[in-house]
XYZ file of C-alpha atoms in Angstrom:
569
model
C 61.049 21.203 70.162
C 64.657 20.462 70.163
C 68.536 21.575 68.916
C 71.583 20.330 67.533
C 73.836 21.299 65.105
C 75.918 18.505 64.393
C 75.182 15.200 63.589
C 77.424 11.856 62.629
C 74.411 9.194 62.429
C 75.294 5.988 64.521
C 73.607 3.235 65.314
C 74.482 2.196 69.116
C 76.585 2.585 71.877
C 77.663 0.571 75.127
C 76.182 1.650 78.356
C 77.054 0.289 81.904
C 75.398 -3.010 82.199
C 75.808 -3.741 78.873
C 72.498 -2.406 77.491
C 72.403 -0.368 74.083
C 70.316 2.565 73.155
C 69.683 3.032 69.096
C 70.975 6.385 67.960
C 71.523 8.186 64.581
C 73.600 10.775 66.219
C 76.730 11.985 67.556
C 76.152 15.300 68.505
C 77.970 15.514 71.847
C 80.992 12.759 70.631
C 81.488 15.324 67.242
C 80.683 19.023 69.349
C 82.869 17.791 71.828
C 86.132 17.142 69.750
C 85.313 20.249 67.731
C 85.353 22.171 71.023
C 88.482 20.613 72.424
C 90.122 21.453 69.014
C 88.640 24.719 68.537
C 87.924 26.496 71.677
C 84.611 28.159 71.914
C 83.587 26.256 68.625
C 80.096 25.320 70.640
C 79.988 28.599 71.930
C 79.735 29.923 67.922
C 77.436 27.288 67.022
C 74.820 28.229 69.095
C 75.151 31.612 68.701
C 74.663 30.569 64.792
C 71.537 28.726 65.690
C 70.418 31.955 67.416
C 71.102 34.216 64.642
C 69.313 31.599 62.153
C 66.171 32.364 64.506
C 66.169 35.922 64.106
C 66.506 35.870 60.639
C 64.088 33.812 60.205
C 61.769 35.822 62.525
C 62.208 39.091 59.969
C 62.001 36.376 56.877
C 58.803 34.561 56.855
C 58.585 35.669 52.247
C 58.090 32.880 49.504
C 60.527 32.920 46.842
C 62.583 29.625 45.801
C 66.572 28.836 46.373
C 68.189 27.158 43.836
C 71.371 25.622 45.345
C 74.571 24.200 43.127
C 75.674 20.910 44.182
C 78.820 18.931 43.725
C 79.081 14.952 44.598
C 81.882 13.615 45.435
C 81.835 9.475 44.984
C 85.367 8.454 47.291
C 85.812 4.951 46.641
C 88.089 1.838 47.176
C 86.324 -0.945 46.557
C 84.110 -1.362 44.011
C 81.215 -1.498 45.230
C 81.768 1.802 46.839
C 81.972 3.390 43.381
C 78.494 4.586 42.898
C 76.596 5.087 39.744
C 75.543 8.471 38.103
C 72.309 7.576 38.354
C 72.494 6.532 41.974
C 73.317 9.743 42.435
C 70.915 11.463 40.534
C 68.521 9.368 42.250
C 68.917 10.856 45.705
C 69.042 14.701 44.462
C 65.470 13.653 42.992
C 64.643 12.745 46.559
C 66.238 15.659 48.100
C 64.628 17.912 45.328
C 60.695 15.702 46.300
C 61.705 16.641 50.144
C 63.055 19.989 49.895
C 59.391 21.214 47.585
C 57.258 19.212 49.729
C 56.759 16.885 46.257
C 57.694 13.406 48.299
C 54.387 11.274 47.923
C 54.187 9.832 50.962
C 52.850 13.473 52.402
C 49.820 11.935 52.252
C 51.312 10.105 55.855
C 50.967 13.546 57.857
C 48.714 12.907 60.728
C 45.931 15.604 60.433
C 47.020 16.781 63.706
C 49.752 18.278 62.022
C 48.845 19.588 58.909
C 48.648 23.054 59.876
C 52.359 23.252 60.466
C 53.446 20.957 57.294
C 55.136 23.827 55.200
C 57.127 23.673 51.655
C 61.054 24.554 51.748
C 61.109 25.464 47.849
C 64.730 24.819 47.753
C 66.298 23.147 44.672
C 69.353 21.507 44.656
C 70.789 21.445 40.954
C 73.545 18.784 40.388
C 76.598 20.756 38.793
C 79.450 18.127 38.889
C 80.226 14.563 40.126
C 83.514 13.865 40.999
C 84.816 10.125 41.627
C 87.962 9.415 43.142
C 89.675 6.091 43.564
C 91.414 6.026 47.249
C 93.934 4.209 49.027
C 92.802 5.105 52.057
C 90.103 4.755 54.481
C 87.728 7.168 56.722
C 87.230 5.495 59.273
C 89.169 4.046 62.401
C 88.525 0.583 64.519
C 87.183 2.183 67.453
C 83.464 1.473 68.317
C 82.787 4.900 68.500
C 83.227 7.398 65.512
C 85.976 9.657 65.074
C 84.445 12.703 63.104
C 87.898 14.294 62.995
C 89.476 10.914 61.061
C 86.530 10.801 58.792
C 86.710 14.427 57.642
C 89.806 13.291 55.494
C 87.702 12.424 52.791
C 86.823 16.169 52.200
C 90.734 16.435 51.623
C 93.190 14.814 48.182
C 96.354 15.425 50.548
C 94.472 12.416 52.731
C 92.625 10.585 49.706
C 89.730 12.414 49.636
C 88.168 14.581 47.552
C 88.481 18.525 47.534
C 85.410 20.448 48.082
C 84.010 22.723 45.226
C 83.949 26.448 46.222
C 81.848 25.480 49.567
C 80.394 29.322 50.011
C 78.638 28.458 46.721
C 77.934 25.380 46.707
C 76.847 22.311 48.796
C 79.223 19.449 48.999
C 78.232 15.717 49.546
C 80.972 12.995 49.813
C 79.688 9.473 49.508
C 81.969 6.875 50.860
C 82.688 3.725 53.203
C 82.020 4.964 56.752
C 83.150 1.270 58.275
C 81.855 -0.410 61.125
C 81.462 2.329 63.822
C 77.608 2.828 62.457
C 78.097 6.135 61.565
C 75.323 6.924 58.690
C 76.297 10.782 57.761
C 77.474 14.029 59.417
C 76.892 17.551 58.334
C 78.288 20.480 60.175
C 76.111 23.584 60.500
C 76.667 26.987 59.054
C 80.258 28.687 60.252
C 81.666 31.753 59.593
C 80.417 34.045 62.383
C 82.636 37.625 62.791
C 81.854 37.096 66.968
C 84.181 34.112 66.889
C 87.167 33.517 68.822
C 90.460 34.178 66.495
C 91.940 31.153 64.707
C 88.903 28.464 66.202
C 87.082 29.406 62.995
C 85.777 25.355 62.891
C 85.159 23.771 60.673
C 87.119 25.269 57.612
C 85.427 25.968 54.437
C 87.369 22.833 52.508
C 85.368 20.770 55.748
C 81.750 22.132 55.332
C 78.891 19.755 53.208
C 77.703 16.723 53.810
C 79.149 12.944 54.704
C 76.699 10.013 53.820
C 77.670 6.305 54.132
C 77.817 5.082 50.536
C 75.322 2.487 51.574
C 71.994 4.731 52.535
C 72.888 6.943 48.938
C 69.648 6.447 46.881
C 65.841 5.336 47.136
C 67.101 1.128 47.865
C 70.442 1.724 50.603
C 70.787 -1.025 53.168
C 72.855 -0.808 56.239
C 73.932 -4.020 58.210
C 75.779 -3.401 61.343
C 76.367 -4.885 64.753
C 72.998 -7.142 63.799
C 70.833 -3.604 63.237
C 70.061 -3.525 59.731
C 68.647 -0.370 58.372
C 66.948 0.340 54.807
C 66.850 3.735 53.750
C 64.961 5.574 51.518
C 67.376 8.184 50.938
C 66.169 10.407 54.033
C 69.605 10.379 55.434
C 70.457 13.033 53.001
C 67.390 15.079 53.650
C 68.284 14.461 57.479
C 71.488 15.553 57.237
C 71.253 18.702 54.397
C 68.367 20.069 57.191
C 71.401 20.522 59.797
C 73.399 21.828 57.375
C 70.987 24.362 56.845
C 70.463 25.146 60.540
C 67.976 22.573 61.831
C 68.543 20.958 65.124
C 66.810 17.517 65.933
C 63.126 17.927 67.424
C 64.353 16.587 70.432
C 66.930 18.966 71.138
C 69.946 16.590 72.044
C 69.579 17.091 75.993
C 72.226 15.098 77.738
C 69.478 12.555 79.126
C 68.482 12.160 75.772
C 71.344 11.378 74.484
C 71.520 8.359 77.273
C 68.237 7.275 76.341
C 66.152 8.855 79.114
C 63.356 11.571 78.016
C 64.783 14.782 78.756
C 61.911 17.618 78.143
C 63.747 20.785 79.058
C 66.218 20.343 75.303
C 64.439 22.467 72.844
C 65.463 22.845 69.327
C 63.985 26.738 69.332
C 61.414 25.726 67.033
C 57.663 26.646 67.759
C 55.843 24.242 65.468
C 57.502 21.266 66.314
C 55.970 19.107 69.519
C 58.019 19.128 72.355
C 59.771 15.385 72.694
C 62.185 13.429 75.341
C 64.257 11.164 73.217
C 64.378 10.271 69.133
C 62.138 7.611 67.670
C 65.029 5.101 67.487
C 63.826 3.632 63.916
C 60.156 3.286 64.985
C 57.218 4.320 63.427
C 54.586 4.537 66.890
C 52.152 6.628 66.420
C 51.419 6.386 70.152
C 54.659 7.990 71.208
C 54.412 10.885 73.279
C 57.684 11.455 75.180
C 56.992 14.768 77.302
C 53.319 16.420 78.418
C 51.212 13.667 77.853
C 48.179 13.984 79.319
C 48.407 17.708 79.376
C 45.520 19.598 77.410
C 46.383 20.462 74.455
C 49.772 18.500 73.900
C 50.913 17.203 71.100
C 52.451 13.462 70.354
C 55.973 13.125 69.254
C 56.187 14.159 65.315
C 57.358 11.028 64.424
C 56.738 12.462 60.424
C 59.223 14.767 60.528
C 62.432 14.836 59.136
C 65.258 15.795 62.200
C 63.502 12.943 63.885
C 65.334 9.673 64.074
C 62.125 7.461 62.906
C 62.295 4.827 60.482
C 62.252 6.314 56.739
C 58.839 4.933 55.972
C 57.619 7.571 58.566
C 59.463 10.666 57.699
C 57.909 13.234 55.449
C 57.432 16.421 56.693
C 59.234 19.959 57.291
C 57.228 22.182 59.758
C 56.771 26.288 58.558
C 59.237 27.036 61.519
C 61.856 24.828 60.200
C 61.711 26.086 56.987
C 61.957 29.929 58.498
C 64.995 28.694 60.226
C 66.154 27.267 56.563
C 65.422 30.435 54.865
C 67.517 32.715 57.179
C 70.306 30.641 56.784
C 70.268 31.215 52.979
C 69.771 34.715 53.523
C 72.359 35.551 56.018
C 75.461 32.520 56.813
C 74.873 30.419 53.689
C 73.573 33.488 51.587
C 76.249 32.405 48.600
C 74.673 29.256 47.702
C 71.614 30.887 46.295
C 73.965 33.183 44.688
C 76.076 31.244 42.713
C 75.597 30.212 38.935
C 76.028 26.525 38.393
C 78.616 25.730 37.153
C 76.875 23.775 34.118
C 73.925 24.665 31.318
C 70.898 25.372 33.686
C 68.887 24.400 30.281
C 69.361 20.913 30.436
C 67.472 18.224 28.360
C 65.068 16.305 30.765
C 66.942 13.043 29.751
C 70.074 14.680 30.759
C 70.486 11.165 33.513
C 69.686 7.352 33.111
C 67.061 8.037 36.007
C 65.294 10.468 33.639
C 65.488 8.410 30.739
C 62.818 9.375 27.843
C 60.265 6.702 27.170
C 60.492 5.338 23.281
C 58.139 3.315 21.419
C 58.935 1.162 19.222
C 57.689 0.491 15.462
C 56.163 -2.639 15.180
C 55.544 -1.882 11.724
C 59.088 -2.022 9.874
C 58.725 1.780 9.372
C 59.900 4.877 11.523
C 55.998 6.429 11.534
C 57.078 7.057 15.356
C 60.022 9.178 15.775
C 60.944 11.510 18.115
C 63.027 14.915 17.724
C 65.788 14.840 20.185
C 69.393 16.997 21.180
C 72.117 16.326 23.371
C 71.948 20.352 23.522
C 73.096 21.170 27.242
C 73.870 18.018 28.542
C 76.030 17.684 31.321
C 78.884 14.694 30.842
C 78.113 11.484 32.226
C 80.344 7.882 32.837
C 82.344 7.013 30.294
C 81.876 3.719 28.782
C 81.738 3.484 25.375
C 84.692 5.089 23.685
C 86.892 5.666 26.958
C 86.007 9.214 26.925
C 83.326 11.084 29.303
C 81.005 13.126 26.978
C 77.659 15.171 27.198
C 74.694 12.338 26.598
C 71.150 12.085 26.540
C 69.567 8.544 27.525
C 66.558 7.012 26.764
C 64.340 3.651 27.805
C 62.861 1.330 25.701
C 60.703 -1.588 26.050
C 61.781 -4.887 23.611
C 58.849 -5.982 21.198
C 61.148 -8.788 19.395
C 65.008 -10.320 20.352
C 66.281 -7.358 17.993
C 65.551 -3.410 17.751
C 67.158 -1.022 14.858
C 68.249 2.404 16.222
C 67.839 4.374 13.311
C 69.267 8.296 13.603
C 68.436 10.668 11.210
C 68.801 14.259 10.193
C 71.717 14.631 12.557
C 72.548 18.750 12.528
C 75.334 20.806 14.933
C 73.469 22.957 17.058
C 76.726 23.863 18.539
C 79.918 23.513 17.530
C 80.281 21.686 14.120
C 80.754 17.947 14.009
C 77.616 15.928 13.401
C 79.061 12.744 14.383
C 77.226 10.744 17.478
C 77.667 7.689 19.438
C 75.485 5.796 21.053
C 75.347 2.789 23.184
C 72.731 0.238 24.679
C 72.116 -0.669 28.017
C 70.608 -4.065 30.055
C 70.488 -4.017 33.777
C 69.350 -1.055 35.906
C 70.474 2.012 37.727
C 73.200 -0.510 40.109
C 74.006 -2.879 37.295
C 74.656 -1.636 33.618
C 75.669 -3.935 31.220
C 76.886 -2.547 27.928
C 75.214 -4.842 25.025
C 77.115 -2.540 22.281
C 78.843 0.747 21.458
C 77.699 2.583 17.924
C 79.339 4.987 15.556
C 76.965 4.108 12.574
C 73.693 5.924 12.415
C 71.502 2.757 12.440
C 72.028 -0.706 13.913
C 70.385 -3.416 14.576
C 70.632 -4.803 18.672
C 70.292 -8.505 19.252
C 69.665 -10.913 21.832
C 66.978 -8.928 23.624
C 64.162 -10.168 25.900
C 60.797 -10.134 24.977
C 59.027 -6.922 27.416
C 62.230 -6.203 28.884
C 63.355 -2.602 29.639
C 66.769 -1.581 27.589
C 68.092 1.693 28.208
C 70.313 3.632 24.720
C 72.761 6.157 25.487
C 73.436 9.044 22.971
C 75.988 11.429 22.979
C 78.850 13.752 20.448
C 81.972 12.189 19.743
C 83.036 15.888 19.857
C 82.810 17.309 23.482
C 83.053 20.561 22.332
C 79.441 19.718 19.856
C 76.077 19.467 20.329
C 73.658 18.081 17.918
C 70.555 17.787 17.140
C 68.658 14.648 15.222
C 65.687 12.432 14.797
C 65.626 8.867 16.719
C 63.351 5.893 15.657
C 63.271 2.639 17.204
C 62.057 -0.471 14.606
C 61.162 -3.878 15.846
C 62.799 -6.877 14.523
C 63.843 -10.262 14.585
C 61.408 -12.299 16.922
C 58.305 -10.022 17.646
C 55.924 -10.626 20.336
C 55.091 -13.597 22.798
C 51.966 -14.909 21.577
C 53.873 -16.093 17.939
C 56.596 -17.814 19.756
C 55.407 -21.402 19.360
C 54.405 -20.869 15.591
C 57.476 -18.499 15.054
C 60.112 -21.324 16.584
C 58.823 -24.095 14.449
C 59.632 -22.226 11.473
C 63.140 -23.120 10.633
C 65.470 -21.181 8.494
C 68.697 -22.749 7.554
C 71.928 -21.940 6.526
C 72.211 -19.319 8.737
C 74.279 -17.195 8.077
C 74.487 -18.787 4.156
C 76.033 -17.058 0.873
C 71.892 -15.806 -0.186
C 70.085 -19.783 -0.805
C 67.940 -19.897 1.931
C 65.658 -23.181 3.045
C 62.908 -22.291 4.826
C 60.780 -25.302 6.424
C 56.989 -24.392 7.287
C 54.688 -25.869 9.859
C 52.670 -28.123 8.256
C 48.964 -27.718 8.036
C 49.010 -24.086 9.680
C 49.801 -22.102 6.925
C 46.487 -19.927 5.466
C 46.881 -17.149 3.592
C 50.378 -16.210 4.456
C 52.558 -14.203 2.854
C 56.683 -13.423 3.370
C 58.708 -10.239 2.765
C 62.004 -9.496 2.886
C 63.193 -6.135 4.198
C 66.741 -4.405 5.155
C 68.112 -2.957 8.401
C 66.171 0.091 7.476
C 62.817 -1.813 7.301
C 62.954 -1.381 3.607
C 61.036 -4.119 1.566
C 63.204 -5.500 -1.248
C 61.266 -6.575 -3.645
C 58.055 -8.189 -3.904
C 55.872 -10.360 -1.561
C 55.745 -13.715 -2.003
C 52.524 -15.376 -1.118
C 53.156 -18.891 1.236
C 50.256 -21.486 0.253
C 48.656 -24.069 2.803
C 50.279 -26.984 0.909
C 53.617 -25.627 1.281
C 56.256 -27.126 3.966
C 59.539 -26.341 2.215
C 60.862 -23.849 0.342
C 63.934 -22.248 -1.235
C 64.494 -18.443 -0.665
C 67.045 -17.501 -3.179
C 69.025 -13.699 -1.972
C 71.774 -14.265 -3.458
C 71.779 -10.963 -5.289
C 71.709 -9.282 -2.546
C 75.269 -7.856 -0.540
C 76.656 -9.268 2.270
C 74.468 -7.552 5.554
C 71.571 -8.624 7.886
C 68.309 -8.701 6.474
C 64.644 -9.525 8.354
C 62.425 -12.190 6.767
C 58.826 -10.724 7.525
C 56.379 -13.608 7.793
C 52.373 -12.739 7.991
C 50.581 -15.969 8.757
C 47.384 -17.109 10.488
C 46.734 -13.098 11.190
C 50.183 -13.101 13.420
C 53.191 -11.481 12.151
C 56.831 -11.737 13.235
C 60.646 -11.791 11.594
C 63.343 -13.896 11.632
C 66.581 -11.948 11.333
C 69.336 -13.782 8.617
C 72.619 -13.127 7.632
C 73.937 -13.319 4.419
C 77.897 -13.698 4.149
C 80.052 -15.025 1.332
């Protein structure tokens, strides 16, 4: 059982002799200068642990805090520019954490399922905000200079300025350097029983500071030959001292060295006593203080303010979340207060991360659609058009080398344009690459792989509209694996061609075929013509028809597939 307020995660220190002890935190580097600039500031801070306690002795109710947040990407290089739905992947995991939904709470050792409690606090994403710096946060020293790194909170210094921080919880993402510092949070402020003018830190300063490295469910850290791969739990780590929690081993000076040190407590019941943090370990055998005594507990290496490798962290004990809860009821009451700042009745595909599933219609007919808005959808990168907009995204799996998006019954639900672009996606969440940007209701996509996930964007070209409309996905071109040796040796040629086609058959493996041909809208134009076993060549004449793509639909040997052709005079 353990305490600290502060913490700037960092990876190791020199000690006399040269030997290094692994640490995630600064606690006594970042109280210290906060002290020296602020007297009494660690005076206050405990006293605001203190307070936390008591409230959270009278507050032991249910109920669930919904808490705006604003993300602020600061970056300078380009990788350091992270992704919306990078973003949106680590509120999912602070969301999991912070309603005990993270699967890997099936981990807890029994021993301490008793004390395993849900925080039911949601953090809703209201705004992300990405500024291109300049600057940098960080200086050249080995250790980490909170003070130099809280510029990023600040545009005067190349930063970012927080939203409204008594209403909302800030995170900045950016590049932390070399120094090994992961994140910092500071822990609630704003006592009356502080000394005058060392009210630290100010409101523009409070939130959270994560390395844009550990952001999301994939980070990696490399540093001084430590490398680190996070699961996101740096946020969760870092939001819990924000919201009063000290580590469970209490910071004690010794500790801090590296040597157990059993008398720090972080004034939580629940949670074991322990000497020193986990350092990145998982052992299950660790049991820094009272072993052997009856009745002791090991080190709860599961829990979150523990300094354990990710793949062990997964738990919040019922005293923590007390502690949580009178925070948000007394010092931080204005965060469960405050309306976010967007539509709190957003579409569930509202992020790439969320992305609806689509099938597709293998069938050259839209007997699979799906009834869709862009209603309440918060803006998101802007890509297609150079403008950022309010989209809806959705995932698709390829059934051929070309799909027609085909949009329907478009109507303004708000607002009154009806016009909507759209845009396709390869890659994933860290490497989008546009394949096309749309502002015709139906298209057809080429040069897709065979089972490979695409992702379409949709969204108003009015800001100011929402819409509502029908989307159907069509198969085309190439379809499926298993025809790909029959399907290649089928030869159409000119291609593109003024409407005379040749078409040269396998020999010998035609039975009972038959070939239609059908427009972008899977529309069969005229009549099927029947292929016999004795024919090898053949002329297709379409020259009626106007310049456009069109889909030759072959059915032969029971396998069906399409060969997309252009005709252009």
């Amino acid at each position: 059982m353990k305490q600290t307020l502060f913490t700037a995660i960092f990876l190791s220190f020199a000690l006399g002799l040269s030997a290094q002890i692994q640490h995630r935190c600064a606690y006594d580097h970042a109280i210290q200068y906060k002290d020296e600039m602020h007297p009494g500031f660690k005076a206050s801070a405990d006293q605001i642990f203190r307070q936390a306690q008591q409230a959270a002795a009278q507050y032991r109710g249910g109920g669930n805090y919904i808490i705006p947040l604003a993300f602020h990407v600061v970056w300078k290089n380009p990788a350091e520019k992270l992704a919306e739905c990078k973003i949106i992947e680590q509120v999912d995991i602070l969301n999991r954490a912070f309603q005990r939904l993270n699967p890997d709470t099936v981990n807890l050792r029994s021993i301490f399922s008793g004390v395993a409690a849900n925080p039911s606090i949601e953090f809703r994403l209201d705004t992300i905000i990405w500024v291109e710096t300049d600057s940098q946060f960080f200086t050249g020293g080995f250790l980490p200079d909170i003070g130099f790194s809280d510029r990023v909170k600040h545009s005067g210094s190349g930063g970012s300025d927080a939203v409204a921080t008594s209403g909302h919880l800030n995170i900045w993402a950016c590049n932390l350097g070399s120094s090994g510092i992961l994140g910092y949070a500071y822990p609630p402020a704003g006592l009356t029983n502080w000394p005058a003018n060392s009210q630290a830190p100010t409101p523009g300063d409070d939130g959270v500071v994560l390395d844009y490295r550990i952001v999301g469910a994939d980070g990696l850290y490399v540093q001084q030959g430590t490398s680190i791969a996070s699961k996101g739990n740096t946020a969760i780590h870092e939001v819990g001292h924000y919201l009063g929690l000290r580590h469970i081993w209490g910071d004690g000076l010794l500790a801090i060295l590296g040597f157990p040190d059993c008398n720090a407590d972080d004034g939580v019941a629940d949670t074991p006593n322990s000497g020193v943090p986990s350092n990145y370990e998982c052992n299950l055998t660790q049991n820094t203080c009272g072993a052997g005594t009856a009745g002791d507990l090991p080190d709860m290496i599961e829990n979150f303010m523990d300094y354990s490798d990710e793949n062990c962290q997964n738990t919040y004990t019922a005293g923590q979340v007390a502690i949580m809860h009178g925070v948000l009821n007394s010092e931080r009451s204005g965060l469960a207060n405050t309306a976010p700042i967007h539509n709190t009745t957003r579409p569930d595909n509202d992020a790439l991360p969320h992305a609806f599933s689509v099938g597709i219609n293998n069938d050259n007919s839209c007997t699979i659609s799906v009834n869709s808005s862009n209603t309440g959808a918060s803006p998101s990168m802007s890509v297609c058009n150079g403008t950022t907009a309010n989209d809806v995204w959705y995932s698709f799996q390829a059934q051929s080398s070309d799909v027609i998006v085909n949009i329907s019954n478009v109507q303004a639900t708000s607002g009154t344009s009806t016009n909507l672009i759209y845009e396709v996606f390869g890659g994933d969440c860290d490497s989008l690459q546009s394949l096309g940007c749309y502002n015709t209701l139906v298209n057809s996509i080429g040069g897709l792989q065979y089972n490979v996930t695409y992702y379409l964007r949709v969204y108003s070209l009015d800001p100011n509209a929402a819409q509502s409309y029908n989307l159907c996905l069509q198969a085309a071109g190439n379809v499926a694996v298993m025809d790909t040796e029959l399907m290649n040796e089928v030869k159409i040629y000119p291609n593109p061609s003024n409407g005379i086609l040749n078409i040269s058959l396998p020999e010998n493996t035609v039975k009972n075929g038959s070939l239609c041909v059908r427009n972008v809208l899977g529309q069969q134009i005229g009549n099927s013509i029947k292929l016999e076993q004795s024919e090898v060549n053949m002329q297709l004449n379409l020259s009626e028809l106007a310049n456009g793509i069109y889909f030759l639909e072959f059915h032969v040997n029971n396998l069906s597939f399409s060969k997309k052709v252009i005709i252009q005079r």
